[in-house]
Coordinates of C-alpha atoms in Angstrom, one line a residue:
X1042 CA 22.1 32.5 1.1
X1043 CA 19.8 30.4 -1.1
X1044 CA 16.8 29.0 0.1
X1045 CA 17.5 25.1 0.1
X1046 CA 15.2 23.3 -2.7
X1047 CA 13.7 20.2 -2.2
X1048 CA 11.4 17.9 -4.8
X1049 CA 9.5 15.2 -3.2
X1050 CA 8.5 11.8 -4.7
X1051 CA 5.1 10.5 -3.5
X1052 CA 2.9 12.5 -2.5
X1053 CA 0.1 10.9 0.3
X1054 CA -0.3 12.2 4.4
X1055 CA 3.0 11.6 5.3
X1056 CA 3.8 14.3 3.2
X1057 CA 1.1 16.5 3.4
X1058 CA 1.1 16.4 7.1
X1059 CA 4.5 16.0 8.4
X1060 CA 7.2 16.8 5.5
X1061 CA 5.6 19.9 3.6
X1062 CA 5.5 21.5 6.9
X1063 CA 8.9 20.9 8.3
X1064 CA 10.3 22.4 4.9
X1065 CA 7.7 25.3 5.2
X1066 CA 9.0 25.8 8.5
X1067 CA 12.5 26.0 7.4
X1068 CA 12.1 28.5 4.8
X1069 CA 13.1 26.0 2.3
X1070 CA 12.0 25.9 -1.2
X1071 CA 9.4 23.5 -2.8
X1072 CA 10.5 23.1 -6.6
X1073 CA 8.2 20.2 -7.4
X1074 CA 6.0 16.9 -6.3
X1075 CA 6.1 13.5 -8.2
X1076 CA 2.7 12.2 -8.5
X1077 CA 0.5 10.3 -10.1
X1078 CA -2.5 11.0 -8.5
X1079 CA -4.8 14.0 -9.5
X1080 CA -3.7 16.9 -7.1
X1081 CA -5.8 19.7 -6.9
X1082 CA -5.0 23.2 -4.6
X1083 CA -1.8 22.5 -4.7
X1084 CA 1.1 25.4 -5.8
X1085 CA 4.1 23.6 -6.4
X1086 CA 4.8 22.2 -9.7
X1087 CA 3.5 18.8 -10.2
X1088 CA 5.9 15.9 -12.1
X1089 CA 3.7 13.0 -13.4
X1090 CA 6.9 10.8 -13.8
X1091 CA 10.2 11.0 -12.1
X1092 CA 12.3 11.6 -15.3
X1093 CA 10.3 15.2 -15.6
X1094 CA 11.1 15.9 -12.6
X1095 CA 15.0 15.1 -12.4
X1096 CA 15.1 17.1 -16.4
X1097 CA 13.0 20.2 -14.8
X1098 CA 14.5 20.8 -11.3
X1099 CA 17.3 22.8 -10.3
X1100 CA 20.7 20.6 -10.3
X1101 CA 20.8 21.3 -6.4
X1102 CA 17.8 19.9 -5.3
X1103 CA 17.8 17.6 -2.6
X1104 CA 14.9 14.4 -3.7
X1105 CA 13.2 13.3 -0.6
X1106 CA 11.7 9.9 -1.7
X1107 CA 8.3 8.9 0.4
X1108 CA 6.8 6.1 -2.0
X1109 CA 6.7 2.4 -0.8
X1110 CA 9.6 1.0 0.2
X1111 CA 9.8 -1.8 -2.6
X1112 CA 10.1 1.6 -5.0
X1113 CA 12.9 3.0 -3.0
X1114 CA 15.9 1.3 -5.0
X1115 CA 14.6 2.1 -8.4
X1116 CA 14.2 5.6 -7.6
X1117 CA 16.9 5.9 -5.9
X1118 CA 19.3 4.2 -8.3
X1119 CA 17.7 6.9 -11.0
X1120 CA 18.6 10.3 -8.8
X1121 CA 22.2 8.9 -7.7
X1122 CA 23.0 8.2 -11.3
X1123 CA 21.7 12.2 -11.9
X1124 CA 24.1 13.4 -9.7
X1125 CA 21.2 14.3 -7.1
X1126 CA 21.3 13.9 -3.4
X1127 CA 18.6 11.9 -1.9
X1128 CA 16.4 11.0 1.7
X1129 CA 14.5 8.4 1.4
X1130 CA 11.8 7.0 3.8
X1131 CA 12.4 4.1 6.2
X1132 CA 13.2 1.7 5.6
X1133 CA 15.6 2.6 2.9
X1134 CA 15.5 -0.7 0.8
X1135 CA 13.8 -4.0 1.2
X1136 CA 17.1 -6.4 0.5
X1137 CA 20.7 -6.1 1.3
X1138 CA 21.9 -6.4 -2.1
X1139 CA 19.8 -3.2 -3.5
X1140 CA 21.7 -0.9 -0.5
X1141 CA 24.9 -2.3 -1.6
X1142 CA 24.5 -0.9 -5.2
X1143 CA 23.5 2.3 -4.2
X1144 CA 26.6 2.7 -2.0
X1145 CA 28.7 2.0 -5.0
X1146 CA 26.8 4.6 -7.0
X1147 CA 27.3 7.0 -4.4
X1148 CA 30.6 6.6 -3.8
X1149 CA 31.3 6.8 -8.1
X1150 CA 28.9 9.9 -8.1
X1151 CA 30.0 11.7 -4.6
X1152 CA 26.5 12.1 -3.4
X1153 CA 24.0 11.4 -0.4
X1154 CA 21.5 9.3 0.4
X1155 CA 20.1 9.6 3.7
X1156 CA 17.5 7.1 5.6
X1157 CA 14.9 9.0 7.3
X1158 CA 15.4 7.3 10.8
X1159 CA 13.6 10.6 12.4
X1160 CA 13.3 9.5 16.1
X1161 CA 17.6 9.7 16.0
X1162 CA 16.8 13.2 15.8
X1163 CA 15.1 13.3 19.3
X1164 CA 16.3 14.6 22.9
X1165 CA 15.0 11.2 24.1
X1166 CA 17.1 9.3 21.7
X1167 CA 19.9 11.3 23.0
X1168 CA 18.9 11.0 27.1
X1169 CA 18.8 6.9 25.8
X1170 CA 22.4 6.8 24.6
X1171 CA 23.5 8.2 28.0
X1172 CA 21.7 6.0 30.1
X1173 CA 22.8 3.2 27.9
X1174 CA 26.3 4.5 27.9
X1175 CA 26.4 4.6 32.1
X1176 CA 24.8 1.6 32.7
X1177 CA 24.8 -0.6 30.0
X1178 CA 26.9 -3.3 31.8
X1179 CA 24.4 -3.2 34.4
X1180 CA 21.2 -3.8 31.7
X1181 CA 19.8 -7.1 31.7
X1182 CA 16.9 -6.8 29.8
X1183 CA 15.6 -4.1 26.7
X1184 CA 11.6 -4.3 25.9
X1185 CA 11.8 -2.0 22.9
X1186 CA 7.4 -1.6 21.6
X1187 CA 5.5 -0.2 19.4
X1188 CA 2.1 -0.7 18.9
X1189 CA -0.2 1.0 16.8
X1190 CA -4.2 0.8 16.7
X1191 CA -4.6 0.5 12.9
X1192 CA -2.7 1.1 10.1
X1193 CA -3.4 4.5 8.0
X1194 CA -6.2 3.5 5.0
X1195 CA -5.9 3.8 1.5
X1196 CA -2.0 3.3 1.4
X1197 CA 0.3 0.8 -0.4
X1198 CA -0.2 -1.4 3.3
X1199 CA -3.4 -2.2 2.3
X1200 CA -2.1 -3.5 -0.9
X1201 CA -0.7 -7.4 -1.7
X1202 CA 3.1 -6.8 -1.1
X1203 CA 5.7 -9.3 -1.5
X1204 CA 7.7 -8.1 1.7
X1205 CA 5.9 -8.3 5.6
X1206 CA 4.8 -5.0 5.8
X1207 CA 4.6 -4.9 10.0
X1208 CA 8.2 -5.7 10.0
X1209 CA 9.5 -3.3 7.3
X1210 CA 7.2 -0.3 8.3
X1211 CA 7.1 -0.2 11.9
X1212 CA 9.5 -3.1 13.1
X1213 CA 12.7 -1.4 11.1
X1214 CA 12.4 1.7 14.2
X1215 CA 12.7 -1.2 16.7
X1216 CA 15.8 -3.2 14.6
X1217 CA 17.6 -0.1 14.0
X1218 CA 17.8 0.8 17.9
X1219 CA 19.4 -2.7 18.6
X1220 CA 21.9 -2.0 15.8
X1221 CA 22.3 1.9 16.7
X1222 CA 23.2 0.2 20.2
X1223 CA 25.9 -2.2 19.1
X1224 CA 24.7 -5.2 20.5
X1225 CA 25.8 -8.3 19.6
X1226 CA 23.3 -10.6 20.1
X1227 CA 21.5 -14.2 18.6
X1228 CA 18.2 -14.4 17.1
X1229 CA 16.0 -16.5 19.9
X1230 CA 12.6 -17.0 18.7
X1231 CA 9.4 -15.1 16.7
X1232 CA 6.3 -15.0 17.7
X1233 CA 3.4 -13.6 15.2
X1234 CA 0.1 -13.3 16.9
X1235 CA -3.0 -13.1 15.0
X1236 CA -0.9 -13.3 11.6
X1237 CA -4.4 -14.0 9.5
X1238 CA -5.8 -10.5 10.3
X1239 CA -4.0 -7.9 8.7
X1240 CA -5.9 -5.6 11.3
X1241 CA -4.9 -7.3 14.5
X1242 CA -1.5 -8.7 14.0
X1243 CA 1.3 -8.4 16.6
X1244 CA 5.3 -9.3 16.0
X1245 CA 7.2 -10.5 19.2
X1246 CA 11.2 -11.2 18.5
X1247 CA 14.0 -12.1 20.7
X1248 CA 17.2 -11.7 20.5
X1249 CA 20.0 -12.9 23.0
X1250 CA 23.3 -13.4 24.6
X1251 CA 24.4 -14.8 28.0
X1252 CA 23.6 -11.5 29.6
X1253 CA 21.8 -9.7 28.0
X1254 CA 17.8 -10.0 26.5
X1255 CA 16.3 -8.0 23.4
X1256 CA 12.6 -8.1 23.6
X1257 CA 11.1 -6.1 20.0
X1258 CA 7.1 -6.3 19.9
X1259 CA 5.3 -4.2 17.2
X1260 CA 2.2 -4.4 14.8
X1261 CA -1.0 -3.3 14.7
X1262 CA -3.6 -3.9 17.1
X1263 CA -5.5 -2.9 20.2
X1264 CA -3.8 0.2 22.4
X1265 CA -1.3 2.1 21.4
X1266 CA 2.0 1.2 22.8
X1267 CA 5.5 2.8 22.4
X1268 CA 8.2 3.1 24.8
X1269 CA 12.0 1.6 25.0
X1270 CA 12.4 -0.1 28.3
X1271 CA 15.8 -0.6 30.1
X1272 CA 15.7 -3.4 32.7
X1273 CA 18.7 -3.9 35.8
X1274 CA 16.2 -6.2 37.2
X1275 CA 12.5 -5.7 37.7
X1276 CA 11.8 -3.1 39.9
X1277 CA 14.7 -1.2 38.8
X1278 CA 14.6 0.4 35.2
X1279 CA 14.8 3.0 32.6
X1280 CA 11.4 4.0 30.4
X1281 CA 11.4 6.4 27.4
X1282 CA 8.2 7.3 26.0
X1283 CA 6.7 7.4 23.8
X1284 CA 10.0 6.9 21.6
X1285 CA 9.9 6.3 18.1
X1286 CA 8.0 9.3 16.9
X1287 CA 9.5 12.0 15.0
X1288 CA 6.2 14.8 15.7
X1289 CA 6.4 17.6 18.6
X1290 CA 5.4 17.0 21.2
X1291 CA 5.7 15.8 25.6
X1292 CA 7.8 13.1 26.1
X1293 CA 8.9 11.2 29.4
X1294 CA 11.8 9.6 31.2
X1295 CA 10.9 7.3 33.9
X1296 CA 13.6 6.4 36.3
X1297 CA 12.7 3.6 39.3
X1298 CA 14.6 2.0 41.7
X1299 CA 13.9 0.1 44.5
X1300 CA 13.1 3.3 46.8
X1301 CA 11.4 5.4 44.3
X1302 CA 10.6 6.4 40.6
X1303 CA 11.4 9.5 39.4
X1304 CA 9.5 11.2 36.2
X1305 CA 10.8 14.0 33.8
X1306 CA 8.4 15.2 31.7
X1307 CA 10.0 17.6 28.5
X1308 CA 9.1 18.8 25.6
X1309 CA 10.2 17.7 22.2
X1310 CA 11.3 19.2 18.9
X1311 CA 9.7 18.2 15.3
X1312 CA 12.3 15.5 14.3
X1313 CA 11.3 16.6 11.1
X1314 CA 12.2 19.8 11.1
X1315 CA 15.7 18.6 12.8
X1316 CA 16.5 16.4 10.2
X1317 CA 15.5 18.3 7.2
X1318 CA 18.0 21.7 8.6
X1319 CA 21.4 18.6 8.5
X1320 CA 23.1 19.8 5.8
X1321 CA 24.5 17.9 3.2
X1322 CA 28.4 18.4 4.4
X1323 CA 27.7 16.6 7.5
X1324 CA 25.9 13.4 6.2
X1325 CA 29.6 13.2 3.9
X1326 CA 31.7 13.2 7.2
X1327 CA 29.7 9.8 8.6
X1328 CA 28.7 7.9 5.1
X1329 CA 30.5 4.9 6.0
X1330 CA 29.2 4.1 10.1
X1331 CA 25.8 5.0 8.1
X1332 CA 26.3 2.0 5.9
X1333 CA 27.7 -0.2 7.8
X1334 CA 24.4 0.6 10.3
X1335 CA 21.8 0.0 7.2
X1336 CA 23.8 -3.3 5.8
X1337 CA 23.3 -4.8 9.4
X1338 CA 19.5 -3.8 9.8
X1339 CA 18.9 -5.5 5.9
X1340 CA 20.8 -8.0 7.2
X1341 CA 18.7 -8.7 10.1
X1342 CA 15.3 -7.8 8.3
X1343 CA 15.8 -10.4 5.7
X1344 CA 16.3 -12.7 8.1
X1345 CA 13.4 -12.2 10.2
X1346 CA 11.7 -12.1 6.9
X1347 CA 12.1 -15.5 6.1
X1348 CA 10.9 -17.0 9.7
X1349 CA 8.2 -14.9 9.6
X1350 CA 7.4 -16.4 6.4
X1351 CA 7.9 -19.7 7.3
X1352 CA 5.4 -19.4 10.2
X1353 CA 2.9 -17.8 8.0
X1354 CA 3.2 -20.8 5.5
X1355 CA 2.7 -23.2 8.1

């Protein structure tokens, strides 16, 4: 069998440190980078523009796109339209309308385009969905956080953006679990702490119904938090940790109840390596749940958009 070919677009740490190796690992094959930047050391075939690339590659290759987001739909607009399949970072677009098109492109073309949502790839996000699916009439509460010291330097966050990059770049994981989960709730209130520092700022969200509470709190700032807690009542719950992280590695399941708390320690699989061995047969079988998943995150992140942006303007 053929060694399966990939061509990356963007090429920063993400790639160097968590993609190149997963494909390495896999025995796949490397036909080419897109990049602007002056590479040196490196032996794959270097593209200055996407255009050489998608003229140069082999037919079959399989683009993984890791620029910044707002570059996503441009890109990926130009490799549907070439007959290429395609995985693109998270989050996959910045609007609703842009994943829209692309849905119609792939459907005309009959390819893929894949969001890189690489914690779904986990055993913890599987031991979540069973807990959930047990006990979620039961669940009164979800405190879903992540929390990072500081954000990597010399990247596109540090750069003016027209988008709010804690909410598309690390608050997407935490609005793609409530949508992954099904649940139906109404947007409560937003809370943006710190919102003038771009080094200390933290998001706090809540979503509701009669039942049922969605706590999401990310950003960057002080310790680093990130764990999905489910809640029956306070000294009763559920904690997975740390959760949205796609990197080998321990991870925990904490079950407590009123007479003890039981720990399972485990360890976990590169995501990345997980995701990257899918092949392209079974993203085909599950193209329409995926969309209807990615329309209602866009959905949800352009609506937190614009209270966030309202607070920020005030």
């Amino acid at each position: 069998m053929d060694k399966q070919k990939f061509c990356l677009v963007g090429y920063g740490s993400h790639s160097r440190k968590r993609i190149i190796p997963a494909l390495s690992k896999l025995n796949c094959e490397i036909v080419g980078l897109v990049s602007k930047k002056k590479l040196s050391k490196i032996n794959y075939k270097i593209y200055k523009t996407l255009e050489l690339a998608i003229k140069n590659v082999p037919k079959n290759t399989i683009f993984i796109i890791n620029s910044p987001p707002d570059k996503h739909f441009e890109q990926a607009h130009k490799l549907l339209n070439h007959n290429f399949n395609i995985i693109i970072e998270k989050p996959i677009f910045i609007r609703l309308d842009q994943l829209k098109k692309i849905e119609k492109i792939s459907n005309l073309k009959n390819k893929i385009y894949l969001e890189a949502m690489m914690y779904k790839r986990s055993k913890l996000y599987k031991k979540l969905l069973e807990i959930w699916k047990k006990n979620q009439r039961s669940i009164r509460k979800i405190d879903a956080t992540f929390i990072i010291p500081e954000f990597p330097k010399k990247t596109f966050r540090s750069k003016k953006i027209n988008y709010p990059v804690n909410l598309y770049d690390i608050g997407c994981y935490l609005i793609d679990l409530k949508n992954s989960l099904g649940l139906n709730l109404m947007f409560h209130e937003i809370k943006i702490l710190n919102h003038k520092s771009k080094s200390k700022e933290i998001v706090k969200i809540t979503f509701k119904r009669k039942d049922l509470e969605f706590k999401l709190s990310f950003g960057v700032g002080g310790n680093y938090r990130n764990h999905v807690t489910m809640y029956k009542n306070k000294k009763n719950y559920f904690r997975f940790r740390p959760f949205f992280f796609g990197r080998s590695g321990t991870r925990k399941f904490i079950e407590k109840n009123d007479k003890k708390t039981n720990t399972i320690s485990f360890q976990e699989n590169d995501s990345f390596i997980n995701l990257y061995s899918e092949t392209v047969s079974i993203h085909s079988k599950n193209r329409k749940s995926r969309f209807r998943l990615m329309s209602k995150n866009l959905t949800d992140l352009e609506f937190i958009s614009k209270q966030y942006k309202n607070i920020i303007n005030h």
